[in-house]
Amino acid sequence: MTTLGYDVDTLRTAFPDWSFFYSDEGVLYATRRGVRLDDEEIHKGMHQTVSANDIETVVGLLEDQQRVAATS
């Protein structure tokens, strides 16, 4: 699946700290690789896993997670 210049391999390169996979229903998931968030990080708005039905939304969620991490 390719959308807006992104495919899963491009996502893996652009966001190396995340693991990507599609569910059987076609939902794209991204989960943090080798990191377990603590309660404080979760309270600040960080997510262990994000998901959406399209790549554009997942990219937006990951960019948002980068912003949250930068301000934490």
Coordinates of N, CA, C and O in Angstrom, one line a residue:
M1 N 0.9 -1.2 0.0 CA 0.0 0.0 0.0 C 0.9 1.2 0.0 O 1.8 1.4 0.8
T2 N 0.7 2.2 -0.9 CA 1.4 3.4 -1.0 C 0.5 4.6 -1.0 O -0.5 4.6 -1.8
T3 N 0.7 5.6 -0.2 CA -0.1 6.7 -0.1 C 0.7 7.9 0.2 O 1.6 7.9 1.1
L4 N 0.6 9.0 -0.5 CA 1.3 10.3 -0.2 C 2.8 10.0 -0.1 O 3.5 10.6 0.7
G5 N 3.3 9.1 -0.9 CA 4.7 8.8 -0.9 C 5.2 8.0 0.2 O 6.4 7.7 0.4
Y6 N 4.3 7.5 1.0 CA 4.6 6.6 2.1 C 4.2 5.2 1.8 O 3.1 4.9 1.3
D7 N 5.0 4.2 2.1 CA 4.6 2.8 2.2 C 5.2 2.3 3.5 O 5.9 3.1 4.2
V8 N 5.0 1.1 3.9 CA 5.4 0.6 5.2 C 6.9 0.7 5.3 O 7.5 1.0 6.3
D9 N 7.6 0.3 4.2 CA 9.1 0.4 4.3 C 9.6 1.8 4.5 O 10.6 2.1 5.2
T10 N 9.0 2.8 3.8 CA 9.3 4.2 4.0 C 9.0 4.6 5.5 O 9.8 5.3 6.1
L11 N 7.9 4.1 6.0 CA 7.6 4.4 7.4 C 8.7 3.9 8.4 O 9.1 4.6 9.3
R12 N 9.1 2.7 8.1 CA 10.2 2.1 8.9 C 11.5 2.9 8.9 O 12.2 3.0 9.9
T13 N 11.8 3.5 7.7 CA 13.0 4.3 7.6 C 12.7 5.7 8.3 O 13.6 6.1 9.0
A14 N 11.6 6.2 8.1 CA 11.3 7.6 8.7 C 11.1 7.5 10.2 O 11.4 8.5 10.9
F15 N 10.6 6.4 10.7 CA 10.3 6.3 12.1 C 10.9 5.0 12.6 O 10.2 4.0 12.9
P16 N 12.2 4.9 12.8 CA 12.9 3.7 13.1 C 12.7 3.2 14.5 O 12.9 2.0 14.8
D17 N 12.1 4.0 15.4 CA 11.8 3.6 16.8 C 10.4 2.9 16.9 O 10.0 2.6 18.0
W18 N 9.8 2.7 15.7 CA 8.4 2.1 15.7 C 8.4 0.9 14.8 O 9.1 0.8 13.9
S19 N 7.6 -0.1 15.2 CA 7.3 -1.3 14.4 C 6.0 -1.1 13.8 O 5.0 -0.7 14.4
F20 N 5.8 -1.5 12.5 CA 4.6 -1.3 11.8 C 4.0 -2.7 11.3 O 4.8 -3.5 10.9
F21 N 2.7 -2.8 11.3 CA 2.1 -4.0 10.8 C 0.6 -3.6 10.5 O 0.0 -2.7 11.1
Y22 N 0.0 -4.4 9.6 CA -1.4 -4.3 9.3 C -2.1 -5.4 10.0 O -1.7 -6.6 10.0
S23 N -3.3 -5.1 10.5 CA -4.2 -6.2 11.1 C -4.9 -6.9 10.0 O -4.8 -6.5 8.8
D24 N -5.5 -8.0 10.3 CA -6.3 -8.7 9.3 C -7.4 -7.9 8.7 O -7.8 -8.1 7.5
E25 N -7.8 -6.9 9.4 CA -8.9 -6.0 8.9 C -8.3 -4.8 8.1 O -9.1 -4.0 7.7
G26 N -7.0 -4.7 8.0 CA -6.4 -3.7 7.2 C -6.1 -2.4 7.9 O -5.7 -1.4 7.3
V27 N -6.2 -2.5 9.3 CA -5.8 -1.3 10.1 C -4.3 -1.3 10.2 O -3.7 -2.4 10.5
L28 N -3.7 -0.1 10.1 CA -2.2 0.0 10.2 C -1.9 0.3 11.7 O -2.4 1.3 12.2
Y29 N -1.0 -0.4 12.3 CA -0.6 -0.2 13.6 C 0.9 0.2 13.7 O 1.7 -0.3 12.9
A30 N 1.2 1.0 14.6 CA 2.6 1.4 14.9 C 2.8 1.3 16.4 O 2.0 1.9 17.1
T31 N 3.8 0.5 16.8 CA 4.0 0.3 18.2 C 5.5 0.6 18.5 O 6.4 0.3 17.6
R32 N 5.8 1.2 19.6 CA 7.1 1.6 20.0 C 8.0 0.3 20.1 O 7.6 -0.7 20.6
R33 N 9.2 0.4 19.5 CA 10.1 -0.7 19.4 C 11.1 -0.6 20.6 O 11.8 0.3 20.8
G34 N 11.0 -1.7 21.5 CA 11.9 -1.8 22.6 C 11.8 -0.7 23.7 O 12.7 -0.5 24.5
V35 N 10.6 -0.1 23.8 CA 10.3 0.9 24.8 C 9.0 0.6 25.5 O 8.0 0.2 24.9
R36 N 9.0 0.7 26.8 CA 7.8 0.5 27.6 C 7.6 1.8 28.3 O 8.4 2.3 29.1
L37 N 6.5 2.5 27.9 CA 6.2 3.8 28.6 C 5.7 3.6 30.0 O 5.1 2.7 30.3
D38 N 6.1 4.6 30.8 CA 5.6 4.5 32.2 C 4.4 5.4 32.4 O 4.0 6.1 31.4
D39 N 3.8 5.4 33.5 CA 2.6 6.1 33.7 C 2.7 7.6 33.5 O 1.8 8.3 33.0
E40 N 3.8 8.2 33.9 CA 4.1 9.6 33.7 C 4.1 10.0 32.2 O 3.5 11.0 31.8
E41 N 4.8 9.2 31.4 CA 4.8 9.4 30.0 C 3.5 9.3 29.3 O 3.1 10.1 28.5
I42 N 2.7 8.3 29.7 CA 1.3 8.2 29.2 C 0.5 9.3 29.6 O -0.3 9.9 28.8
H43 N 0.6 9.8 30.9 CA -0.1 11.0 31.3 C 0.2 12.2 30.5 O -0.7 13.1 30.3
K44 N 1.4 12.3 30.0 CA 1.8 13.5 29.2 C 1.3 13.4 27.8 O 1.5 14.3 27.0
G45 N 0.7 12.2 27.4 CA 0.1 12.1 26.1 C 0.9 11.2 25.1 O 0.5 11.1 24.0
M46 N 1.9 10.5 25.7 CA 2.6 9.5 24.8 C 1.8 8.2 24.7 O 1.1 7.9 25.7
H47 N 1.9 7.6 23.6 CA 1.2 6.3 23.4 C 2.1 5.2 23.0 O 3.1 5.4 22.3
Q48 N 1.9 4.0 23.6 CA 2.7 2.8 23.2 C 2.4 2.4 21.8 O 3.4 2.0 21.1
T49 N 1.2 2.5 21.4 CA 0.8 2.0 20.1 C -0.2 3.0 19.5 O -1.1 3.5 20.3
V50 N -0.1 3.3 18.2 CA -1.1 4.1 17.5 C -1.6 3.3 16.3 O -1.0 2.4 15.8
S51 N -2.8 3.6 15.9 CA -3.4 2.9 14.7 C -4.4 3.8 14.0 O -4.9 4.7 14.6
A52 N -4.6 3.5 12.7 CA -5.5 4.2 11.9 C -5.8 3.3 10.7 O -5.1 2.4 10.3
N53 N -6.8 3.7 9.9 CA -7.2 3.0 8.7 C -6.4 3.5 7.5 O -6.5 2.9 6.4
D54 N -5.6 4.5 7.7 CA -4.8 5.0 6.5 C -3.4 5.5 7.0 O -3.2 5.8 8.1
I55 N -2.5 5.5 6.0 CA -1.1 5.8 6.3 C -1.0 7.3 6.7 O -0.3 7.6 7.7
E56 N -1.8 8.2 6.1 CA -1.7 9.6 6.4 C -2.0 9.9 7.9 O -1.3 10.7 8.5
T57 N -3.0 9.2 8.4 CA -3.3 9.4 9.8 C -2.3 8.9 10.7 O -1.9 9.5 11.7
V58 N -1.7 7.7 10.4 CA -0.6 7.2 11.2 C 0.6 8.1 11.2 O 1.2 8.3 12.3
V59 N 0.9 8.6 10.1 CA 2.1 9.6 10.0 C 1.8 10.8 10.9 O 2.6 11.2 11.6
G60 N 0.6 11.3 10.8 CA 0.2 12.4 11.7 C 0.3 12.1 13.1 O 0.8 12.9 13.9
L61 N -0.2 10.9 13.5 CA -0.1 10.5 14.9 C 1.4 10.3 15.4 O 1.7 10.7 16.5
L62 N 2.2 9.8 14.5 CA 3.6 9.6 14.9 C 4.3 11.0 15.0 O 5.1 11.2 15.9
E63 N 4.0 11.9 14.1 CA 4.6 13.2 14.2 C 4.1 13.9 15.5 O 4.9 14.6 16.1
D64 N 2.9 13.7 15.8 CA 2.4 14.2 17.1 C 3.1 13.6 18.3 O 3.5 14.3 19.2
Q65 N 3.4 12.3 18.2 CA 4.1 11.7 19.3 C 5.6 12.2 19.4 O 6.1 12.4 20.5
Q66 N 6.2 12.6 18.3 CA 7.5 13.2 18.3 C 7.4 14.6 19.0 O 8.3 14.9 19.8
R67 N 6.4 15.3 18.7 CA 6.2 16.6 19.4 C 6.0 16.5 20.9 O 6.6 17.2 21.7
V68 N 5.2 15.5 21.3 CA 4.9 15.3 22.7 C 6.2 14.8 23.4 O 6.6 15.3 24.5
A69 N 7.0 14.0 22.8 CA 8.2 13.5 23.3 C 9.2 14.6 23.5 O 10.0 14.7 24.5
A70 N 9.3 15.5 22.5 CA 10.2 16.7 22.5 C 9.9 17.6 23.7 O 10.8 18.3 24.1
T71 N 8.6 17.7 24.1 CA 8.3 18.6 25.1 C 8.3 18.0 26.5 O 8.0 18.6 27.5
S72 N 8.5 16.7 26.5 CA 8.5 16.0 27.8 C 9.8 16.0 28.5 O 10.8 16.1 27.9

